[in-house]
mmCIF file of C-alpha atoms and ligand atoms in Angstrom:
data_model
loop_
_atom_site.group_PDB
_atom_site.id
_atom_site.type_symbol
_atom_site.label_atom_id
_atom_site.label_comp_id
_atom_site.label_asym_id
_atom_site.label_seq_id
_atom_site.Cartn_x
_atom_site.Cartn_y
_atom_site.Cartn_z
ATOM 1 C CA MET G 1 15.789 -1.136 6.777
ATOM 2 C CA ASN G 2 12.158 -0.801 7.624
ATOM 3 C CA ARG G 3 10.037 0.814 4.983
ATOM 4 C CA ARG G 4 7.909 3.753 6.038
ATOM 5 C CA ARG G 5 4.505 2.623 7.099
ATOM 6 C CA ILE G 6 1.481 4.691 6.155
ATOM 7 C CA PHE G 7 -1.948 4.333 7.723
ATOM 8 C CA SER G 8 -5.112 6.274 7.138
ATOM 9 C CA GLY G 9 -8.790 5.845 7.866
ATOM 10 C CA ILE G 10 -12.069 6.933 6.345
ATOM 11 C CA GLN G 11 -15.566 6.700 7.751
ATOM 12 C CA PRO G 12 -18.315 4.872 5.855
ATOM 13 C CA THR G 13 -20.780 7.734 6.060
ATOM 14 C CA GLY G 14 -21.768 7.912 2.390
ATOM 15 C CA THR G 15 -20.568 7.426 -1.156
ATOM 16 C CA LEU G 16 -17.419 9.297 -2.070
ATOM 17 C CA HIS G 17 -17.633 12.763 -3.568
ATOM 18 C CA LEU G 18 -15.174 14.835 -5.539
ATOM 19 C CA GLY G 19 -13.928 16.580 -2.389
ATOM 20 C CA ASN G 20 -12.983 13.229 -0.809
ATOM 21 C CA TYR G 21 -11.308 12.136 -4.017
ATOM 22 C CA LEU G 22 -9.228 15.248 -4.680
ATOM 23 C CA GLY G 23 -8.602 16.015 -1.014
ATOM 24 C CA ALA G 24 -7.658 12.540 0.213
ATOM 25 C CA VAL G 25 -8.114 9.437 -1.883
ATOM 26 C CA GLN G 26 -6.127 10.641 -4.892
ATOM 27 C CA ASN G 27 -3.223 11.200 -2.505
ATOM 28 C CA TRP G 28 -3.635 7.718 -0.972
ATOM 29 C CA VAL G 29 -3.318 6.277 -4.461
ATOM 30 C CA ALA G 30 -0.241 8.403 -5.182
ATOM 31 C CA LEU G 31 1.433 7.259 -1.938
ATOM 32 C CA GLN G 32 0.673 3.653 -2.836
ATOM 33 C CA ASN G 33 2.097 4.051 -6.309
ATOM 34 C CA ALA G 34 5.235 5.815 -5.110
ATOM 35 C CA GLY G 35 6.245 2.389 -3.802
ATOM 36 C CA ASP G 36 8.474 3.548 -0.934
ATOM 37 C CA ALA G 37 6.027 2.834 1.861
ATOM 38 C CA GLU G 38 3.725 0.100 3.020
ATOM 39 C CA CYS G 39 0.182 1.481 2.846
ATOM 40 C CA ILE G 40 -2.689 0.442 5.084
ATOM 41 C CA TYR G 41 -6.122 1.974 4.523
ATOM 42 C CA CYS G 42 -8.961 1.285 6.897
ATOM 43 C CA ILE G 43 -12.703 1.845 6.674
ATOM 44 C CA VAL G 44 -13.468 2.874 10.228
ATOM 45 C CA ASP G 45 -16.973 1.635 10.977
ATOM 46 C CA TYR G 46 -16.511 1.718 14.758
ATOM 47 C CA HIS G 47 -15.874 5.450 14.413
ATOM 48 C CA ALA G 48 -19.011 5.864 12.310
ATOM 49 C CA ILE G 49 -21.288 4.632 15.096
ATOM 50 C CA THR G 50 -20.200 7.404 17.480
ATOM 51 C CA ILE G 51 -22.742 9.740 15.902
ATOM 52 C CA ASP G 52 -26.326 9.193 14.861
ATOM 53 C CA TYR G 53 -26.321 6.634 12.012
ATOM 54 C CA ASP G 54 -28.630 4.329 10.124
ATOM 55 C CA LEU G 55 -27.959 0.744 11.193
ATOM 56 C CA HIS G 56 -29.690 -0.626 8.084
ATOM 57 C CA HIS G 57 -27.229 1.129 5.806
ATOM 58 C CA LEU G 58 -23.931 0.803 7.632
ATOM 59 C CA ALA G 59 -22.918 -2.499 6.001
ATOM 60 C CA SER G 60 -23.808 -1.443 2.479
ATOM 61 C CA LEU G 61 -22.138 1.954 2.915
ATOM 62 C CA THR G 62 -19.004 0.101 4.024
ATOM 63 C CA VAL G 63 -18.926 -2.123 0.940
ATOM 64 C CA ASP G 64 -19.857 0.748 -1.401
ATOM 65 C CA LEU G 65 -17.056 2.861 0.013
ATOM 66 C CA ALA G 66 -14.526 0.060 -0.464
ATOM 67 C CA ARG G 67 -15.745 -0.387 -4.016
ATOM 68 C CA ASP G 68 -15.239 3.327 -4.653
ATOM 69 C CA LEU G 69 -11.760 3.201 -3.124
ATOM 70 C CA PHE G 70 -10.761 0.350 -5.432
ATOM 71 C CA ALA G 71 -12.343 2.170 -8.376
ATOM 72 C CA CYS G 72 -10.289 5.271 -7.527
ATOM 73 C CA GLY G 73 -7.120 3.224 -7.859
ATOM 74 C CA LEU G 74 -6.328 1.625 -4.507
ATOM 75 C CA ASP G 75 -4.853 -1.686 -5.541
ATOM 76 C CA PRO G 76 -5.499 -4.552 -3.134
ATOM 77 C CA GLU G 77 -2.327 -6.246 -4.390
ATOM 78 C CA ILE G 78 -0.228 -3.309 -3.202
ATOM 79 C CA SER G 79 -2.151 -1.678 -0.357
ATOM 80 C CA THR G 80 -4.008 -3.323 2.470
ATOM 81 C CA VAL G 81 -7.622 -2.181 2.504
ATOM 82 C CA PHE G 82 -9.808 -3.522 5.293
ATOM 83 C CA VAL G 83 -12.687 -2.820 7.668
ATOM 84 C CA GLN G 84 -11.882 -1.808 11.240
ATOM 85 C CA SER G 85 -14.501 -4.015 12.942
ATOM 86 C CA GLN G 86 -12.988 -7.097 11.257
ATOM 87 C CA VAL G 87 -9.958 -6.703 13.508
ATOM 88 C CA PRO G 88 -11.265 -6.498 17.098
ATOM 89 C CA GLU G 89 -7.837 -5.534 18.458
ATOM 90 C CA HIS G 90 -8.668 -1.942 17.422
ATOM 91 C CA THR G 91 -11.219 -1.628 20.208
ATOM 92 C CA GLU G 92 -9.088 -3.582 22.638
ATOM 93 C CA LEU G 93 -6.107 -1.262 22.229
ATOM 94 C CA ALA G 94 -8.430 1.763 22.248
ATOM 95 C CA TRP G 95 -9.599 0.709 25.690
ATOM 96 C CA VAL G 96 -6.049 0.433 26.990
ATOM 97 C CA PHE G 97 -5.276 3.884 25.608
ATOM 98 C CA GLN G 98 -8.417 5.417 27.113
ATOM 99 C CA ALA G 99 -7.907 3.735 30.435
ATOM 100 C CA ALA G 100 -4.219 4.328 30.951
ATOM 101 C CA CYS G 101 -2.712 6.760 28.443
ATOM 102 C CA THR G 102 -5.228 9.518 27.666
ATOM 103 C CA SER G 103 -6.311 12.228 30.050
ATOM 104 C CA TYR G 104 -9.815 13.576 30.352
ATOM 105 C CA GLY G 105 -8.478 17.089 29.906
ATOM 106 C CA GLU G 106 -6.791 16.202 26.624
ATOM 107 C CA LEU G 107 -10.008 14.809 25.212
ATOM 108 C CA GLN G 108 -11.889 17.872 26.389
ATOM 109 C CA ARG G 109 -9.638 20.071 24.279
ATOM 110 C CA MET G 110 -10.481 18.293 21.005
ATOM 111 C CA THR G 111 -12.188 20.809 18.740
ATOM 112 C CA GLN G 112 -13.793 18.150 16.554
ATOM 113 C CA PHE G 113 -15.550 16.676 19.567
ATOM 114 C CA LYS G 114 -16.963 20.065 20.486
ATOM 115 C CA ALA G 115 -18.176 20.676 16.926
ATOM 116 C CA LYS G 116 -19.755 17.239 16.537
ATOM 117 C CA ALA G 117 -21.292 17.261 20.000
ATOM 118 C CA GLU G 118 -23.204 20.410 19.109
ATOM 119 C CA GLU G 119 -24.883 18.594 16.220
ATOM 120 C CA GLN G 120 -25.978 15.546 18.239
ATOM 121 C CA SER G 121 -28.967 15.213 20.503
ATOM 122 C CA PHE G 122 -27.307 12.184 22.119
ATOM 123 C CA VAL G 123 -23.631 12.843 22.810
ATOM 124 C CA SER G 124 -22.069 9.432 23.408
ATOM 125 C CA ALA G 125 -19.031 8.693 25.526
ATOM 126 C CA GLY G 126 -17.515 7.095 22.424
ATOM 127 C CA LEU G 127 -17.714 10.380 20.550
ATOM 128 C CA PHE G 128 -15.639 11.829 23.369
ATOM 129 C CA THR G 129 -13.024 9.046 23.400
ATOM 130 C CA TYR G 130 -12.963 8.736 19.600
ATOM 131 C CA PRO G 131 -9.368 10.060 19.335
ATOM 132 C CA ALA G 132 -8.111 7.153 21.488
ATOM 133 C CA LEU G 133 -9.617 4.706 18.982
ATOM 134 C CA GLN G 134 -7.991 6.658 16.180
ATOM 135 C CA ALA G 135 -4.618 6.406 17.941
ATOM 136 C CA ALA G 136 -5.175 2.653 18.341
ATOM 137 C CA ASP G 137 -5.918 2.293 14.597
ATOM 138 C CA ILE G 138 -2.565 3.775 13.740
ATOM 139 C CA LEU G 139 -0.383 2.342 16.491
ATOM 140 C CA LEU G 140 -1.686 -1.212 16.211
ATOM 141 C CA TYR G 141 0.350 -1.423 12.999
ATOM 142 C CA GLN G 142 3.268 0.702 14.200
ATOM 143 C CA ALA G 143 2.478 3.206 11.477
ATOM 144 C CA THR G 144 4.529 6.376 11.402
ATOM 145 C CA HIS G 145 2.972 8.514 8.682
ATOM 146 C CA VAL G 146 -0.677 9.399 8.447
ATOM 147 C CA PRO G 147 -2.029 11.253 5.414
ATOM 148 C CA VAL G 148 -4.872 13.439 6.675
ATOM 149 C CA GLY G 149 -6.375 16.863 6.254
ATOM 150 C CA GLU G 150 -5.692 19.852 8.478
ATOM 151 C CA ASP G 151 -8.763 19.017 10.611
ATOM 152 C CA GLN G 152 -7.148 15.809 11.904
ATOM 153 C CA VAL G 153 -3.844 17.302 13.041
ATOM 154 C CA GLN G 154 -5.030 17.764 16.610
ATOM 155 C CA HIS G 155 -6.019 14.082 16.799
ATOM 156 C CA LEU G 156 -2.592 13.057 15.551
ATOM 157 C CA GLU G 157 -0.864 15.216 18.123
ATOM 158 C CA LEU G 158 -2.853 13.389 20.739
ATOM 159 C CA ALA G 159 -1.887 10.044 19.183
ATOM 160 C CA ARG G 160 1.751 11.072 19.483
ATOM 161 C CA GLU G 161 1.198 11.980 23.124
ATOM 162 C CA ILE G 162 -0.541 8.656 23.794
ATOM 163 C CA SER G 163 2.344 6.788 22.211
ATOM 164 C CA ARG G 164 4.891 8.733 24.297
ATOM 165 C CA ARG G 165 2.971 8.178 27.477
ATOM 166 C CA PHE G 166 2.635 4.457 26.856
ATOM 167 C CA ASN G 167 6.344 4.173 26.060
ATOM 168 C CA SER G 168 7.491 6.020 29.143
ATOM 169 C CA ARG G 169 5.180 4.202 31.492
ATOM 170 C CA PHE G 170 5.295 0.670 30.060
ATOM 171 C CA GLY G 171 8.454 0.532 27.957
ATOM 172 C CA ASN G 172 9.242 1.471 24.415
ATOM 173 C CA THR G 173 6.518 -0.040 22.221
ATOM 174 C CA PHE G 174 5.157 2.502 19.757
ATOM 175 C CA PRO G 175 6.685 4.879 17.190
ATOM 176 C CA GLU G 176 6.088 8.609 16.838
ATOM 177 C CA VAL G 177 3.099 9.387 14.661
ATOM 178 C CA ARG G 178 3.336 12.142 12.110
ATOM 179 C CA PRO G 179 0.710 13.719 9.883
ATOM 180 C CA LEU G 180 1.452 13.748 6.171
ATOM 181 C CA LEU G 181 -0.123 16.958 5.016
ATOM 182 C CA THR G 182 -0.271 17.342 1.287
ATOM 183 C CA ALA G 183 -0.843 20.179 -1.080
ATOM 184 C CA ALA G 184 -4.199 18.613 -1.965
ATOM 185 C CA PRO G 185 -6.816 21.293 -2.453
ATOM 186 C CA ARG G 186 -9.679 21.783 -0.072
ATOM 187 C CA ILE G 187 -12.655 21.483 -2.389
ATOM 188 C CA MET G 188 -15.572 23.657 -1.360
ATOM 189 C CA SER G 189 -19.332 23.307 -1.706
ATOM 190 C CA LEU G 190 -20.631 24.262 -5.168
ATOM 191 C CA ARG G 191 -23.577 26.055 -3.649
ATOM 192 C CA ASP G 192 -21.906 27.617 -0.640
ATOM 193 C CA PRO G 193 -18.234 27.961 -1.606
ATOM 194 C CA ASP G 194 -17.206 29.266 1.807
ATOM 195 C CA LYS G 195 -17.922 25.826 3.281
ATOM 196 C CA LYS G 196 -16.059 22.588 2.677
ATOM 197 C CA MET G 197 -17.678 20.198 0.173
ATOM 198 C CA SER G 198 -19.554 17.702 2.271
ATOM 199 C CA LYS G 199 -22.376 15.277 1.832
ATOM 200 C CA SER G 200 -24.104 16.487 4.958
ATOM 201 C CA SER G 201 -24.770 19.914 3.417
ATOM 202 C CA GLY G 202 -27.222 18.245 1.023
ATOM 203 C CA GLU G 203 -28.064 18.100 -2.681
ATOM 204 C CA GLY G 204 -26.299 20.503 -4.986
ATOM 205 C CA HIS G 205 -23.439 21.061 -2.572
ATOM 206 C CA TYR G 206 -21.334 18.039 -3.470
ATOM 207 C CA LEU G 207 -20.420 16.130 -6.635
ATOM 208 C CA SER G 208 -20.939 12.449 -5.961
ATOM 209 C CA LEU G 209 -18.610 10.029 -7.733
ATOM 210 C CA SER G 210 -21.797 8.105 -8.525
ATOM 211 C CA ALA G 211 -23.547 10.964 -10.344
ATOM 212 C CA THR G 212 -24.369 10.681 -14.034
ATOM 213 C CA GLN G 213 -22.546 12.899 -16.520
ATOM 214 C CA GLU G 214 -25.730 14.902 -16.954
ATOM 215 C CA GLU G 215 -26.148 15.472 -13.214
ATOM 216 C CA MET G 216 -22.533 16.536 -12.885
ATOM 217 C CA GLY G 217 -22.848 18.942 -15.817
ATOM 218 C CA LYS G 218 -25.948 20.527 -14.345
ATOM 219 C CA MET G 219 -24.494 20.879 -10.892
ATOM 220 C CA ILE G 220 -21.369 22.582 -12.187
ATOM 221 C CA GLN G 221 -23.427 24.846 -14.401
ATOM 222 C CA ARG G 222 -25.354 25.955 -11.320
ATOM 223 C CA ALA G 223 -22.286 26.396 -9.143
ATOM 224 C CA VAL G 224 -22.246 29.723 -7.341
ATOM 225 C CA THR G 225 -19.809 32.166 -8.948
ATOM 226 C CA ASP G 226 -21.323 35.484 -7.987
ATOM 227 C CA VAL G 227 -19.484 35.689 -4.695
ATOM 228 C CA GLY G 228 -17.536 38.757 -5.837
ATOM 229 C CA PRO G 229 -13.833 39.384 -5.336
ATOM 230 C CA LEU G 230 -12.700 39.860 -1.762
ATOM 231 C CA PRO G 231 -11.977 43.365 -0.414
ATOM 232 C CA ASP G 232 -8.298 42.908 -1.232
ATOM 233 C CA GLY G 233 -9.208 42.234 -4.849
ATOM 234 C CA SER G 234 -8.475 38.482 -4.729
ATOM 235 C CA MET G 235 -10.697 35.954 -6.438
ATOM 236 C CA GLY G 236 -14.160 35.160 -5.063
ATOM 237 C CA SER G 237 -14.509 31.806 -3.342
ATOM 238 C CA GLY G 238 -16.844 30.236 -5.921
ATOM 239 C CA VAL G 239 -14.601 31.020 -8.875
ATOM 240 C CA LYS G 240 -11.511 29.980 -6.954
ATOM 241 C CA ASN G 241 -13.124 26.642 -6.138
ATOM 242 C CA LEU G 242 -13.790 25.956 -9.824
ATOM 243 C CA PHE G 243 -10.211 26.870 -10.686
ATOM 244 C CA ASP G 244 -8.938 24.583 -7.896
ATOM 245 C CA ILE G 245 -10.973 21.678 -9.242
ATOM 246 C CA LEU G 246 -9.736 22.313 -12.759
ATOM 247 C CA GLN G 247 -6.126 22.525 -11.652
ATOM 248 C CA ALA G 248 -6.373 19.353 -9.552
ATOM 249 C CA LEU G 249 -7.696 17.403 -12.504
ATOM 250 C CA ASP G 250 -4.485 18.173 -14.274
ATOM 251 C CA ASP G 251 -5.792 19.981 -17.320
ATOM 252 C CA ARG G 252 -2.817 22.267 -17.226
ATOM 253 C CA GLY G 253 -3.182 23.767 -20.672
ATOM 254 C CA ILE G 254 -6.760 24.843 -20.210
ATOM 255 C CA TYR G 255 -6.248 25.950 -16.616
ATOM 256 C CA ASP G 256 -3.444 28.321 -17.649
ATOM 257 C CA GLN G 257 -5.476 29.655 -20.551
ATOM 258 C CA LEU G 258 -8.538 30.391 -18.451
ATOM 259 C CA MET G 259 -6.480 31.819 -15.604
ATOM 260 C CA ALA G 260 -4.833 34.205 -18.052
ATOM 261 C CA ALA G 261 -8.278 35.257 -19.280
ATOM 262 C CA TYR G 262 -9.346 35.857 -15.670
ATOM 263 C CA ARG G 263 -6.295 38.016 -15.003
ATOM 264 C CA GLU G 264 -6.939 40.048 -18.115
ATOM 265 C CA GLY G 265 -10.524 40.511 -17.013
ATOM 266 C CA HIS G 266 -12.329 38.779 -19.859
ATOM 267 C CA LEU G 267 -13.012 35.309 -18.476
ATOM 268 C CA LYS G 268 -16.523 34.085 -19.144
ATOM 269 C CA TYR G 269 -17.741 31.897 -16.315
ATOM 270 C CA VAL G 270 -19.614 29.688 -18.783
ATOM 271 C CA ASP G 271 -16.270 28.795 -20.332
ATOM 272 C CA LEU G 272 -14.750 28.034 -16.932
ATOM 273 C CA LYS G 273 -17.738 25.890 -16.023
ATOM 274 C CA ALA G 274 -17.645 24.040 -19.327
ATOM 275 C CA ALA G 275 -13.955 23.230 -18.811
ATOM 276 C CA VAL G 276 -14.561 22.067 -15.235
ATOM 277 C CA ALA G 277 -17.531 19.928 -16.293
ATOM 278 C CA ASP G 278 -15.464 18.343 -19.033
ATOM 279 C CA ALA G 279 -12.547 17.560 -16.706
ATOM 280 C CA VAL G 280 -14.797 16.236 -13.927
ATOM 281 C CA CYS G 281 -16.827 14.068 -16.305
ATOM 282 C CA ARG G 282 -13.691 12.498 -17.738
ATOM 283 C CA THR G 283 -12.113 11.709 -14.366
ATOM 284 C CA VAL G 284 -15.300 10.507 -12.721
ATOM 285 C CA GLY G 285 -16.263 8.620 -15.889
ATOM 286 C CA SER G 286 -13.118 6.542 -15.722
ATOM 287 C CA ILE G 287 -13.605 5.883 -11.993
ATOM 288 C CA GLN G 288 -17.143 4.708 -12.731
ATOM 289 C CA GLU G 289 -15.904 2.450 -15.496
ATOM 290 C CA ARG G 290 -13.358 0.867 -13.163
ATOM 291 C CA ARG G 291 -16.003 0.431 -10.485
ATOM 292 C CA LEU G 292 -17.872 -1.935 -12.811
ATOM 293 C CA SER G 293 -14.976 -4.367 -12.667
ATOM 294 C CA PHE G 294 -15.483 -4.839 -8.904
ATOM 295 C CA SER G 295 -18.705 -6.650 -8.038
ATOM 296 C CA PRO G 296 -19.953 -6.171 -4.472
ATOM 297 C CA GLU G 297 -19.153 -9.852 -3.830
ATOM 298 C CA ARG G 298 -15.586 -9.391 -5.030
ATOM 299 C CA VAL G 299 -15.243 -6.274 -2.861
ATOM 300 C CA GLN G 300 -16.316 -8.216 0.212
ATOM 301 C CA GLU G 301 -13.826 -10.945 -0.603
ATOM 302 C CA LEU G 302 -11.031 -8.386 -1.008
ATOM 303 C CA LEU G 303 -11.950 -6.794 2.333
ATOM 304 C CA ARG G 304 -11.834 -10.176 4.065
ATOM 305 C CA GLU G 305 -8.448 -10.886 2.512
ATOM 306 C CA GLY G 306 -7.193 -7.472 3.618
ATOM 307 C CA ALA G 307 -8.246 -8.099 7.227
ATOM 308 C CA ASP G 308 -6.801 -11.626 7.201
ATOM 309 C CA ARG G 309 -3.481 -10.316 5.956
ATOM 310 C CA ILE G 310 -3.202 -7.557 8.551
ATOM 311 C CA ARG G 311 -4.701 -9.286 11.612
ATOM 312 C CA PRO G 312 -1.516 -11.103 12.701
ATOM 313 C CA GLN G 313 0.231 -7.749 13.138
ATOM 314 C CA ALA G 314 -2.594 -6.487 15.318
ATOM 315 C CA GLU G 315 -2.496 -9.662 17.394
ATOM 316 C CA GLU G 316 1.233 -9.361 17.851
ATOM 317 C CA THR G 317 1.020 -5.745 19.019
ATOM 318 C CA MET G 318 -1.814 -6.584 21.397
ATOM 319 C CA ALA G 319 0.093 -9.514 22.871
ATOM 320 C CA THR G 320 3.010 -7.203 23.630
ATOM 321 C CA VAL G 321 0.690 -4.577 25.101
ATOM 322 C CA ARG G 322 -1.075 -7.059 27.386
ATOM 323 C CA GLU G 323 2.236 -8.233 28.717
ATOM 324 C CA ARG G 324 3.699 -4.734 29.176
ATOM 325 C CA ILE G 325 0.688 -3.354 31.035
ATOM 326 C CA GLY G 326 0.771 -6.222 33.480
ATOM 327 C CA LEU G 327 -2.306 -8.271 32.647
ATOM 328 C CA ALA G 328 -2.214 -11.857 33.862
ATOM 329 C CA ASP G 329 -1.046 -14.324 31.205
ATOM 330 C CA LEU G 330 -3.284 -17.297 31.927
HETATM 331 N N1 LIG O 401 -11.003 10.651 12.269
HETATM 332 C C1 LIG O 401 -10.738 10.502 10.868
HETATM 333 C C2 LIG O 401 -11.681 11.401 10.065
HETATM 334 O O1 LIG O 401 -12.754 11.699 10.520
HETATM 335 C C3 LIG O 401 -10.911 9.068 10.418
HETATM 336 C C4 LIG O 401 -9.911 8.164 11.051
HETATM 337 C C5 LIG O 401 -10.157 7.190 11.971
HETATM 338 C C6 LIG O 401 -8.521 8.141 10.811
HETATM 339 N N2 LIG O 401 -9.021 6.549 12.300
HETATM 340 C C7 LIG O 401 -7.991 7.083 11.610
HETATM 341 C C8 LIG O 401 -7.679 8.900 9.999
HETATM 342 C C9 LIG O 401 -6.626 6.818 11.642
HETATM 343 C C10 LIG O 401 -6.303 8.602 10.025
HETATM 344 C C11 LIG O 401 -5.797 7.576 10.833
HETATM 345 O O2 LIG O 401 -11.352 11.772 8.956
#
């Protein structure tokens, strides 16, 4: 029996923040530790260059991100963690998919492309064909389950379509790809709690996993809570966000206590903020402690080992693909 195979990717666009951790990485670690699936996690640097980026920082962002992933609990003995550009078959298969299995119209319907294109002064062709590279990432390893957020579901549907089209035209080669959506909370900006927490919104919006305890305390203290209850009487977005963070950090006792106080109408936001700051500082503190045990040199070595371990599978898939699509075998 084949074990389930899980694949996911993350772009090296900056150091991890609490939203990345609670929304994605914590789940990657849980899937790894559940032990019933082979887990492959990829830092997708070829995706990162499809939008404006700083070439002088790309390499260090890549290593820093890997270091954070290991610090968050990805175990290189159990999961394969590697960098996309270390396995050139990703771009090779992406080309085959773009050239023969993906329609222009399908790519035109991608909402993420439209959103990103609006923010770029130079809209590259690669930004447009990005979903074909994403499909190649997954299918190169015959992965079936892909833990992602809601915003990636459209890309995975396209990956499934690409796989089907390849199979029907060239013979059965790739599995069906399925998103693994989890109950992970969508953590919002501390300053603008109607928007997703993101590094691109700027200082004060996101809680970096590299922040000091003092910085984290201050940022939480200043978090916006005066977005009043919604017209239907439900909780305002800022307060809800703080409750979501608290709940995700598994402080059940305190969460229940404060939620009861909220329901009875006597919750003091300072108490909520103090509890959130305490929970965040403890979780992030232990991640930071673990990060110290991975030197940047060790991280690079682990990434090389990850790529070396996984490369033969990519080569095997590509060899099959070349043959099936009719390229000359010289
Ligand atoms: N597009 C994904 C994102 O922006 C990153 C990604 C690239 C990915 N390749 C992947 C995610 C393959 C899952 C599987 O979040």
